[in-house]
PDB file of C-alpha atoms in Angstrom:
ATOM      1  CA  MET A  69       9.443 -13.335  -9.436  1.00  0.00           C
ATOM      2  CA  GLN A  70      11.257 -16.059  -7.572  1.00  0.00           C
ATOM      3  CA  GLY A  71      14.573 -14.391  -8.370  1.00  0.00           C
ATOM      4  CA  ALA A  72      13.481 -11.445  -6.236  1.00  0.00           C
ATOM      5  CA  GLN A  73      14.076 -13.532  -3.139  1.00  0.00           C
ATOM      6  CA  THR A  74      17.701 -14.421  -3.909  1.00  0.00           C
ATOM      7  CA  GLU A  75      18.943 -11.260  -5.637  1.00  0.00           C
ATOM      8  CA  LYS A  76      21.267  -9.243  -3.395  1.00  0.00           C
ATOM      9  CA  VAL A  77      19.566  -5.855  -3.357  1.00  0.00           C
ATOM     10  CA  PRO A  78      18.756  -3.347  -0.601  1.00  0.00           C
ATOM     11  CA  ARG A  79      15.685  -4.232   1.432  1.00  0.00           C
ATOM     12  CA  GLU A  80      13.340  -2.211   3.566  1.00  0.00           C
ATOM     13  CA  TYR A  81      10.962  -3.868   5.996  1.00  0.00           C
ATOM     14  CA  GLY A  82       7.449  -2.967   7.015  1.00  0.00           C
ATOM     15  CA  LEU A  83       7.601  -3.654  10.738  1.00  0.00           C
ATOM     16  CA  PRO A  84       4.869  -5.148  12.938  1.00  0.00           C
ATOM     17  CA  TRP A  85       3.056  -2.903  15.396  1.00  0.00           C
ATOM     18  CA  PRO A  86       0.764  -3.756  18.333  1.00  0.00           C
ATOM     19  CA  ASP A  87      -2.324  -4.152  16.125  1.00  0.00           C
ATOM     20  CA  TYR A  88      -0.688  -5.981  13.191  1.00  0.00           C
ATOM     21  CA  GLU A  89       1.761  -8.791  12.591  1.00  0.00           C
ATOM     22  CA  LEU A  90       2.468 -11.233   9.829  1.00  0.00           C
ATOM     23  CA  LEU A  91       2.391 -14.462  11.782  1.00  0.00           C
ATOM     24  CA  ASP A  92       3.519 -16.869   9.061  1.00  0.00           C
ATOM     25  CA  ALA A  93       3.581 -17.310   5.288  1.00  0.00           C
ATOM     26  CA  GLY A  94       4.101 -20.129   2.823  1.00  0.00           C
ATOM     27  CA  ASP A  95       2.452 -22.488   0.333  1.00  0.00           C
ATOM     28  CA  GLY A  96       0.913 -19.517  -1.456  1.00  0.00           C
ATOM     29  CA  LYS A  97      -0.801 -18.055   1.617  1.00  0.00           C
ATOM     30  CA  LYS A  98      -0.191 -15.695   4.537  1.00  0.00           C
ATOM     31  CA  LEU A  99      -1.433 -15.732   8.125  1.00  0.00           C
ATOM     32  CA  GLU A 100      -1.955 -12.263   9.604  1.00  0.00           C
ATOM     33  CA  ARG A 101      -3.210 -10.814  12.869  1.00  0.00           C
ATOM     34  CA  TRP A 102      -5.171  -7.560  12.665  1.00  0.00           C
ATOM     35  CA  GLY A 103      -5.919  -6.548  16.237  1.00  0.00           C
ATOM     36  CA  ALA A 104      -7.747  -9.586  17.643  1.00  0.00           C
ATOM     37  CA  VAL A 105      -8.769 -10.959  14.231  1.00  0.00           C
ATOM     38  CA  ILE A 106      -6.586 -13.448  12.332  1.00  0.00           C
ATOM     39  CA  THR A 107      -6.935 -13.995   8.581  1.00  0.00           C
ATOM     40  CA  ILE A 108      -5.572 -16.377   5.962  1.00  0.00           C
ATOM     41  CA  ARG A 109      -5.198 -14.839   2.502  1.00  0.00           C
ATOM     42  CA  PRO A 110      -3.682 -15.951  -0.821  1.00  0.00           C
ATOM     43  CA  GLU A 111      -0.159 -14.644  -1.449  1.00  0.00           C
ATOM     44  CA  ILE A 112       1.593 -15.412  -4.731  1.00  0.00           C
ATOM     45  CA  GLN A 113       4.997 -14.425  -3.332  1.00  0.00           C
ATOM     46  CA  ALA A 114       4.793 -16.984  -0.512  1.00  0.00           C
ATOM     47  CA  ASP A 115       6.417 -19.639  -2.716  1.00  0.00           C
ATOM     48  CA  PHE A 116       8.187 -21.400   0.153  1.00  0.00           C
ATOM     49  CA  LYS A 117       7.312 -23.694   3.023  1.00  0.00           C
ATOM     50  CA  PRO A 118       5.528 -22.091   6.008  1.00  0.00           C
ATOM     51  CA  GLY A 119       6.998 -22.107   9.494  1.00  0.00           C
ATOM     52  CA  TRP A 120       3.927 -23.685  11.106  1.00  0.00           C
ATOM     53  CA  PRO A 121       1.720 -26.541   9.887  1.00  0.00           C
ATOM     54  CA  TYR A 122      -1.519 -25.512   8.207  1.00  0.00           C
ATOM     55  CA  ASP A 123      -3.553 -27.216  10.946  1.00  0.00           C
ATOM     56  CA  GLN A 124      -2.060 -24.722  13.375  1.00  0.00           C
ATOM     57  CA  TRP A 125      -3.075 -21.868  11.080  1.00  0.00           C
ATOM     58  CA  LEU A 126      -6.666 -23.113  11.082  1.00  0.00           C
ATOM     59  CA  GLU A 127      -6.693 -23.343  14.879  1.00  0.00           C
ATOM     60  CA  MET A 128      -5.707 -19.675  15.068  1.00  0.00           C
ATOM     61  CA  ALA A 129      -7.593 -18.046  12.192  1.00  0.00           C
ATOM     62  CA  HIS A 130     -11.047 -16.452  12.176  1.00  0.00           C
ATOM     63  CA  TRP A 131     -11.397 -16.071   8.394  1.00  0.00           C
ATOM     64  CA  GLU A 132      -9.884 -17.545   5.225  1.00  0.00           C
ATOM     65  CA  PHE A 133     -10.229 -15.977   1.797  1.00  0.00           C
ATOM     66  CA  GLU A 134     -10.956 -18.479  -0.966  1.00  0.00           C
ATOM     67  CA  GLU A 135     -10.298 -17.310  -4.516  1.00  0.00           C
ATOM     68  CA  GLN A 136     -13.046 -18.003  -7.039  1.00  0.00           C
ATOM     69  CA  SER A 137     -11.213 -16.249  -9.884  1.00  0.00           C
ATOM     70  CA  THR A 138      -8.116 -14.112 -10.317  1.00  0.00           C
ATOM     71  CA  LEU A 139     -10.328 -11.102  -9.625  1.00  0.00           C
ATOM     72  CA  GLN A 140     -12.357 -12.035  -6.563  1.00  0.00           C
ATOM     73  CA  GLY A 141     -13.571 -14.673  -4.147  1.00  0.00           C
ATOM     74  CA  SER A 142     -15.278 -15.092  -0.787  1.00  0.00           C
ATOM     75  CA  TRP A 143     -14.429 -15.367   2.885  1.00  0.00           C
ATOM     76  CA  LYS A 144     -14.918 -18.636   4.754  1.00  0.00           C
ATOM     77  CA  SER A 145     -15.738 -18.340   8.439  1.00  0.00           C
ATOM     78  CA  ILE A 146     -13.482 -20.543  10.573  1.00  0.00           C
ATOM     79  CA  LYS A 147     -14.626 -19.348  13.997  1.00  0.00           C
ATOM     80  CA  ALA A 148     -18.249 -18.646  14.882  1.00  0.00           C
ATOM     81  CA  HIS A 149     -19.273 -15.032  15.465  1.00  0.00           C
ATOM     82  CA  ALA A 150     -16.016 -13.612  14.040  1.00  0.00           C
ATOM     83  CA  PRO A 151     -16.536  -9.927  13.123  1.00  0.00           C
ATOM     84  CA  GLU A 152     -16.789  -8.912   9.474  1.00  0.00           C
ATOM     85  CA  GLN A 153     -15.867  -5.316  10.356  1.00  0.00           C
ATOM     86  CA  TRP A 154     -13.563  -4.118  13.135  1.00  0.00           C
ATOM     87  CA  LEU A 155     -11.149  -1.357  14.130  1.00  0.00           C
ATOM     88  CA  ILE A 156      -7.387  -1.318  14.602  1.00  0.00           C
ATOM     89  CA  SER A 157      -4.943   1.455  15.454  1.00  0.00           C
ATOM     90  CA  TYR A 158      -1.507   2.586  14.318  1.00  0.00           C
ATOM     91  CA  GLY A 159      -0.135   5.059  16.827  1.00  0.00           C
ATOM     92  CA  ASN A 160      -2.957   7.566  17.347  1.00  0.00           C
ATOM     93  CA  LEU A 161      -4.561   6.764  13.969  1.00  0.00           C
ATOM     94  CA  ASN A 162      -7.580   4.481  13.703  1.00  0.00           C
ATOM     95  CA  PHE A 163      -8.597   2.353  10.740  1.00  0.00           C
ATOM     96  CA  GLY A 164     -11.779   0.501   9.956  1.00  0.00           C
ATOM     97  CA  LEU A 165     -11.198  -2.929   8.436  1.00  0.00           C
ATOM     98  CA  LYS A 166     -13.743  -5.122   6.674  1.00  0.00           C
ATOM     99  CA  LEU A 167     -13.904  -8.229   4.540  1.00  0.00           C
ATOM    100  CA  THR A 168     -14.133  -7.478   0.807  1.00  0.00           C
ATOM    101  CA  LYS A 169     -14.635  -9.712  -2.209  1.00  0.00           C
ATOM    102  CA  PHE A 170     -11.153  -8.730  -3.454  1.00  0.00           C
ATOM    103  CA  LYS A 171      -9.270 -10.341  -0.484  1.00  0.00           C
ATOM    104  CA  HIS A 172      -8.134  -6.916   0.767  1.00  0.00           C
ATOM    105  CA  ILE A 173      -9.428  -5.681   4.110  1.00  0.00           C
ATOM    106  CA  GLY A 174      -8.404  -2.023   4.196  1.00  0.00           C
ATOM    107  CA  LEU A 175      -4.652  -1.712   4.813  1.00  0.00           C
ATOM    108  CA  PHE A 176      -1.437  -2.743   3.087  1.00  0.00           C
ATOM    109  CA  PRO A 177       0.720  -3.386   6.168  1.00  0.00           C
ATOM    110  CA  GLU A 178       4.050  -3.420   4.297  1.00  0.00           C
ATOM    111  CA  GLN A 179       3.437   0.313   3.779  1.00  0.00           C
ATOM    112  CA  GLN A 180       4.378   0.809   7.412  1.00  0.00           C
ATOM    113  CA  ALA A 181       7.877   1.323   5.993  1.00  0.00           C
ATOM    114  CA  ASN A 182       6.602   4.397   4.139  1.00  0.00           C
ATOM    115  CA  TRP A 183       4.493   5.620   7.056  1.00  0.00           C
ATOM    116  CA  ARG A 184       7.729   5.784   9.077  1.00  0.00           C
ATOM    117  CA  PHE A 185       9.418   7.745   6.273  1.00  0.00           C
ATOM    118  CA  ILE A 186       6.475  10.185   6.000  1.00  0.00           C
ATOM    119  CA  LYS A 187       6.407  10.665   9.771  1.00  0.00           C
ATOM    120  CA  GLU A 188      10.106  11.542   9.769  1.00  0.00           C
ATOM    121  CA  ARG A 189      10.035  13.934   6.792  1.00  0.00           C
ATOM    122  CA  VAL A 190       6.717  15.776   6.692  1.00  0.00           C
ATOM    123  CA  ARG A 191       6.386  19.069   8.558  1.00  0.00           C
ATOM    124  CA  ALA A 192       3.380  21.236   9.353  1.00  0.00           C
ATOM    125  CA  GLY A 193       2.185  23.357   6.460  1.00  0.00           C
ATOM    126  CA  GLN A 194       3.821  21.296   3.736  1.00  0.00           C
ATOM    127  CA  LYS A 195       1.721  20.213   0.773  1.00  0.00           C
ATOM    128  CA  VAL A 196       1.460  16.455   0.166  1.00  0.00           C
ATOM    129  CA  LEU A 197      -0.226  14.735  -2.787  1.00  0.00           C
ATOM    130  CA  ASN A 198      -1.289  11.111  -2.301  1.00  0.00           C
ATOM    131  CA  LEU A 199      -2.180   9.412  -5.602  1.00  0.00           C
ATOM    132  CA  PHE A 200      -3.916   6.000  -5.854  1.00  0.00           C
ATOM    133  CA  ALA A 201      -4.498   6.704  -2.173  1.00  0.00           C
ATOM    134  CA  TYR A 202      -6.738   3.723  -1.241  1.00  0.00           C
ATOM    135  CA  THR A 203      -8.163   3.985   2.313  1.00  0.00           C
ATOM    136  CA  GLY A 204      -5.873   6.821   3.301  1.00  0.00           C
ATOM    137  CA  ALA A 205      -3.243   5.518   5.723  1.00  0.00           C
ATOM    138  CA  ALA A 206      -0.424   7.583   4.185  1.00  0.00           C
ATOM    139  CA  SER A 207      -2.762  10.590   3.921  1.00  0.00           C
ATOM    140  CA  LEU A 208      -3.571  10.318   7.621  1.00  0.00           C
ATOM    141  CA  VAL A 209       0.079   9.988   8.656  1.00  0.00           C
ATOM    142  CA  ALA A 210       0.931  13.142   6.672  1.00  0.00           C
ATOM    143  CA  ARG A 211      -2.131  15.035   7.948  1.00  0.00           C
ATOM    144  CA  ASP A 212      -1.320  14.006  11.522  1.00  0.00           C
ATOM    145  CA  ASN A 213       2.047  15.727  11.034  1.00  0.00           C
ATOM    146  CA  GLY A 214       0.243  18.927  10.000  1.00  0.00           C
ATOM    147  CA  ALA A 215       0.563  18.665   6.221  1.00  0.00           C
ATOM    148  CA  GLU A 216      -2.014  19.990   3.752  1.00  0.00           C
ATOM    149  CA  VAL A 217      -3.019  16.722   2.083  1.00  0.00           C
ATOM    150  CA  THR A 218      -4.697  16.105  -1.281  1.00  0.00           C
ATOM    151  CA  HIS A 219      -5.946  12.508  -1.530  1.00  0.00           C
ATOM    152  CA  VAL A 220      -6.781  11.130  -4.994  1.00  0.00           C
ATOM    153  CA  ASP A 221      -8.434   7.823  -5.874  1.00  0.00           C
ATOM    154  CA  SER A 222     -10.593   6.671  -8.784  1.00  0.00           C
ATOM    155  CA  VAL A 223     -12.868   4.530  -6.574  1.00  0.00           C
ATOM    156  CA  LYS A 224     -15.522   6.548  -4.771  1.00  0.00           C
ATOM    157  CA  GLN A 225     -16.137   3.887  -2.100  1.00  0.00           C
ATOM    158  CA  LEU A 226     -12.457   4.003  -1.134  1.00  0.00           C
ATOM    159  CA  ILE A 227     -12.602   7.773  -0.678  1.00  0.00           C
ATOM    160  CA  THR A 228     -15.597   7.295   1.608  1.00  0.00           C
ATOM    161  CA  TRP A 229     -13.644   4.653   3.544  1.00  0.00           C
ATOM    162  CA  ALA A 230     -10.633   6.979   3.825  1.00  0.00           C
ATOM    163  CA  ASN A 231     -12.817   9.842   5.074  1.00  0.00           C
ATOM    164  CA  GLU A 232     -14.287   7.538   7.722  1.00  0.00           C
ATOM    165  CA  ASN A 233     -10.717   6.721   8.802  1.00  0.00           C
ATOM    166  CA  GLN A 234      -9.992  10.454   9.036  1.00  0.00           C
ATOM    167  CA  GLU A 235     -13.002  10.898  11.312  1.00  0.00           C
ATOM    168  CA  ARG A 236     -12.062   7.853  13.405  1.00  0.00           C
ATOM    169  CA  SER A 237      -8.610   9.378  13.868  1.00  0.00           C
ATOM    170  CA  HIS A 238     -10.055  12.754  15.000  1.00  0.00           C
ATOM    171  CA  LEU A 239      -8.496  14.545  12.042  1.00  0.00           C
ATOM    172  CA  SER A 240     -10.012  16.836   9.412  1.00  0.00           C
ATOM    173  CA  GLY A 241      -9.049  18.945   6.417  1.00  0.00           C
ATOM    174  CA  ILE A 242      -7.886  16.351   3.885  1.00  0.00           C
ATOM    175  CA  LYS A 243      -8.927  17.347   0.351  1.00  0.00           C
ATOM    176  CA  TRP A 244     -10.680  14.404  -1.329  1.00  0.00           C
ATOM    177  CA  VAL A 245     -10.483  14.028  -5.124  1.00  0.00           C
ATOM    178  CA  HIS A 246     -12.445  11.312  -6.970  1.00  0.00           C
ATOM    179  CA  GLU A 247     -10.487  11.157 -10.216  1.00  0.00           C
ATOM    180  CA  ASP A 248      -8.014   9.206 -12.298  1.00  0.00           C
ATOM    181  CA  ALA A 249      -4.773   9.836 -10.418  1.00  0.00           C
ATOM    182  CA  LEU A 250      -2.477  10.420 -13.391  1.00  0.00           C
ATOM    183  CA  LYS A 251      -4.957  12.706 -15.160  1.00  0.00           C
ATOM    184  CA  PHE A 252      -5.420  14.759 -12.008  1.00  0.00           C
ATOM    185  CA  ALA A 253      -1.649  15.039 -11.526  1.00  0.00           C
ATOM    186  CA  GLN A 254      -1.186  16.132 -15.130  1.00  0.00           C
ATOM    187  CA  ARG A 255      -3.821  18.841 -14.698  1.00  0.00           C
ATOM    188  CA  GLU A 256      -2.138  19.996 -11.488  1.00  0.00           C
ATOM    189  CA  LEU A 257       1.087  20.315 -13.464  1.00  0.00           C
ATOM    190  CA  LYS A 258      -0.644  22.488 -16.094  1.00  0.00           C
ATOM    191  CA  ARG A 259      -2.064  24.624 -13.278  1.00  0.00           C
ATOM    192  CA  GLY A 260       1.470  25.189 -11.978  1.00  0.00           C
ATOM    193  CA  LYS A 261       0.847  23.477  -8.644  1.00  0.00           C
ATOM    194  CA  GLN A 262       3.798  22.307  -6.556  1.00  0.00           C
ATOM    195  CA  TYR A 263       4.061  19.849  -3.675  1.00  0.00           C
ATOM    196  CA  ASP A 264       6.561  19.039  -0.942  1.00  0.00           C
ATOM    197  CA  GLY A 265       5.794  15.336  -1.037  1.00  0.00           C
ATOM    198  CA  ILE A 266       4.207  12.973  -3.558  1.00  0.00           C
ATOM    199  CA  ILE A 267       3.095   9.467  -2.625  1.00  0.00           C
ATOM    200  CA  MET A 268       2.112   6.956  -5.298  1.00  0.00           C
ATOM    201  CA  ASP A 269       0.972   3.399  -4.713  1.00  0.00           C
ATOM    202  CA  PRO A 270      -0.419   2.518  -8.146  1.00  0.00           C
ATOM    203  CA  PRO A 271      -2.067  -0.818  -8.878  1.00  0.00           C
ATOM    204  CA  ALA A 272      -0.378  -3.179 -11.320  1.00  0.00           C
ATOM    205  CA  TRP A 273      -3.614  -3.098 -13.292  1.00  0.00           C
ATOM    206  CA  GLY A 274      -7.097  -1.751 -12.805  1.00  0.00           C
ATOM    207  CA  LEU A 275      -9.816   0.586 -14.014  1.00  0.00           C
ATOM    208  CA  GLY A 276      -9.941   4.367 -13.859  1.00  0.00           C
ATOM    209  CA  ALA A 277     -12.804   6.541 -12.621  1.00  0.00           C
ATOM    210  CA  LYS A 278     -14.572   6.180 -15.976  1.00  0.00           C
ATOM    211  CA  GLY A 279     -13.732   2.530 -16.546  1.00  0.00           C
ATOM    212  CA  GLU A 280     -10.474   3.120 -18.437  1.00  0.00           C
ATOM    213  CA  LYS A 281      -8.118   0.132 -18.459  1.00  0.00           C
ATOM    214  CA  TRP A 282      -4.863   0.681 -16.579  1.00  0.00           C
ATOM    215  CA  LYS A 283      -1.572  -1.210 -16.772  1.00  0.00           C
ATOM    216  CA  LEU A 284       1.220   0.258 -14.680  1.00  0.00           C
ATOM    217  CA  GLU A 285       3.999  -0.657 -17.098  1.00  0.00           C
ATOM    218  CA  ASN A 286       2.338   1.551 -19.741  1.00  0.00           C
ATOM    219  CA  HIS A 287       2.242   4.595 -17.455  1.00  0.00           C
ATOM    220  CA  LEU A 288       5.371   4.321 -15.303  1.00  0.00           C
ATOM    221  CA  SER A 289       7.450   6.913 -17.190  1.00  0.00           C
ATOM    222  CA  GLY A 290       4.537   9.340 -17.357  1.00  0.00           C
ATOM    223  CA  LEU A 291       3.899   9.001 -13.620  1.00  0.00           C
ATOM    224  CA  ILE A 292       7.515   9.764 -12.735  1.00  0.00           C
ATOM    225  CA  GLU A 293       7.772  12.635 -15.234  1.00  0.00           C
ATOM    226  CA  THR A 294       4.590  14.239 -13.917  1.00  0.00           C
ATOM    227  CA  ALA A 295       5.599  13.759 -10.282  1.00  0.00           C
ATOM    228  CA  TYR A 296       8.976  15.359 -10.942  1.00  0.00           C
ATOM    229  CA  GLY A 297       7.286  18.391 -12.460  1.00  0.00           C
ATOM    230  CA  LEU A 298       5.051  18.781  -9.401  1.00  0.00           C
ATOM    231  CA  MET A 299       7.874  18.610  -6.859  1.00  0.00           C
ATOM    232  CA  ASN A 300       9.285  21.633  -5.064  1.00  0.00           C
ATOM    233  CA  PRO A 301      13.074  21.659  -4.535  1.00  0.00           C
ATOM    234  CA  GLY A 302      13.738  19.297  -1.623  1.00  0.00           C
ATOM    235  CA  ALA A 303      10.413  17.484  -2.090  1.00  0.00           C
ATOM    236  CA  PHE A 304      10.195  13.714  -1.736  1.00  0.00           C
ATOM    237  CA  LEU A 305       8.645  11.082  -3.985  1.00  0.00           C
ATOM    238  CA  ILE A 306       7.500   7.637  -2.845  1.00  0.00           C
ATOM    239  CA  LEU A 307       6.549   5.119  -5.554  1.00  0.00           C
ATOM    240  CA  ASN A 308       5.600   1.497  -4.855  1.00  0.00           C
ATOM    241  CA  THR A 309       5.280  -1.104  -7.609  1.00  0.00           C
ATOM    242  CA  TYR A 310       3.718  -4.535  -7.221  1.00  0.00           C
ATOM    243  CA  SER A 311       3.657  -5.333 -10.939  1.00  0.00           C
ATOM    244  CA  PRO A 312       5.700  -8.424 -11.914  1.00  0.00           C
ATOM    245  CA  LYS A 313       6.312  -6.681 -15.257  1.00  0.00           C
ATOM    246  CA  ILE A 314       8.292  -3.858 -13.624  1.00  0.00           C
ATOM    247  CA  GLU A 315      11.781  -4.685 -12.406  1.00  0.00           C
ATOM    248  CA  ARG A 316      14.137  -2.506 -10.395  1.00  0.00           C
ATOM    249  CA  ALA A 317      16.014  -1.774 -13.611  1.00  0.00           C
ATOM    250  CA  ASP A 318      12.836  -0.358 -15.148  1.00  0.00           C
ATOM    251  CA  LEU A 319      12.358   1.927 -12.174  1.00  0.00           C
ATOM    252  CA  ALA A 320      15.984   3.037 -12.308  1.00  0.00           C
ATOM    253  CA  ALA A 321      15.783   3.760 -16.034  1.00  0.00           C
ATOM    254  CA  SER A 322      12.554   5.759 -15.805  1.00  0.00           C
ATOM    255  CA  ALA A 323      13.541   7.711 -12.702  1.00  0.00           C
ATOM    256  CA  GLY A 324      17.126   8.203 -13.882  1.00  0.00           C
ATOM    257  CA  ARG A 325      15.900  10.618 -16.561  1.00  0.00           C
ATOM    258  CA  TYR A 326      14.915  13.079 -13.838  1.00  0.00           C
ATOM    259  CA  PHE A 327      16.847  12.235 -10.672  1.00  0.00           C
ATOM    260  CA  SER A 328      20.565  11.710 -10.149  1.00  0.00           C
ATOM    261  CA  ALA A 329      21.843   8.543  -8.518  1.00  0.00           C
ATOM    262  CA  LYS A 330      22.385  10.513  -5.288  1.00  0.00           C
ATOM    263  CA  GLN A 331      18.743  11.618  -5.266  1.00  0.00           C
ATOM    264  CA  LEU A 332      17.373   8.094  -5.745  1.00  0.00           C
ATOM    265  CA  GLU A 333      17.033   4.929  -3.728  1.00  0.00           C
ATOM    266  CA  ILE A 334      15.386   1.798  -5.072  1.00  0.00           C
ATOM    267  CA  LYS A 335      14.791  -1.093  -2.694  1.00  0.00           C
ATOM    268  CA  GLN A 336      12.722  -4.199  -2.254  1.00  0.00           C
ATOM    269  CA  LEU A 337       9.897  -4.020   0.268  1.00  0.00           C
ATOM    270  CA  TRP A 338       9.531  -6.990   2.640  1.00  0.00           C
ATOM    271  CA  LEU A 339       7.452  -8.066   5.624  1.00  0.00           C
ATOM    272  CA  PRO A 340       9.015 -10.212   8.382  1.00  0.00           C
ATOM    273  CA  ALA A 341       6.888 -12.997   9.871  1.00  0.00           C
ATOM    274  CA  LYS A 342       6.778 -14.103  13.495  1.00  0.00           C
ATOM    275  CA  THR A 343       8.035 -17.530  12.385  1.00  0.00           C
ATOM    276  CA  GLY A 344      11.162 -15.990  10.834  1.00  0.00           C
ATOM    277  CA  LYS A 345       9.898 -16.215   7.261  1.00  0.00           C
ATOM    278  CA  GLU A 346      10.175 -13.104   5.091  1.00  0.00           C
ATOM    279  CA  LEU A 347       7.652 -12.031   2.456  1.00  0.00           C
ATOM    280  CA  TYR A 348       8.577 -10.018  -0.641  1.00  0.00           C
ATOM    281  CA  CYS A 349       6.075  -7.189  -1.276  1.00  0.00           C
ATOM    282  CA  GLY A 350       7.337  -5.423  -4.414  1.00  0.00           C
ATOM    283  CA  ASN A 351       9.762  -2.647  -5.256  1.00  0.00           C
ATOM    284  CA  LEU A 352      10.029   0.737  -3.582  1.00  0.00           C
ATOM    285  CA  LEU A 353      11.429   3.909  -5.114  1.00  0.00           C
ATOM    286  CA  ARG A 354      12.141   7.027  -3.091  1.00  0.00           C
ATOM    287  CA  ALA A 355      13.615  10.227  -4.474  1.00  0.00           C
ATOM    288  CA  ILE A 356      14.459  13.678  -3.141  1.00  0.00           C
ATOM    289  CA  LYS A 357      14.476  16.521  -5.675  1.00  0.00           C
TER     290      LYS A 357
END
């Protein structure tokens, strides 16, 4: 997806906050600060030269993730006694982070762009559905605004993690659903349920709650169709795509069957680094019904 970095298209940036910043990126890796802990992780989109020499990265970092396959790997300790689990905050929300064998540690920081959007739009009493909801950051932002939130993920451990984040943030009342996100949404549609906001951050590929294989490009149209059917008039839809097989044109074509051009915005999502580098993080679709 090298062309994604030169194509002149609208961009939206996930911005740093006191407990997170992308320090640098390049040579297929990214250097990030999470509170007081600094990590080095693989990043396929960092196909450019970094701003700082790698020796400087190693002087700063506590952990580096080393891939052992395309699916998983292990963390190498760079500094003695570095924590394997720790807490960071975003506003008055608190998140537990930890090292996992999949290189992720519990937040996708580029989603700060969507947290801002949710914070601006969601009002108390509105119903929000968060599909493929991971560790619950978007759910917590919506719940903190007073929304009635339904959080759906096919991985039970992630729901547990999200609930722990709810408790850490002194919130309650999120409805947890351990289920295949699309199947749950389709059943909600049959039940005649309606929502004021739908958030979808689907993986490019993965496994469902019962081990079903998932490829986003095979389900994109169905996801958008189902979301449209669940939306109240004036409701919003957020859809992120990280799949290299889904271009902005694919999003526009699928969403254009249901939303007019005035109702839609399709952008690229980026993270700015402290060194001035910029990291492409996928495509972002937002729609208002």
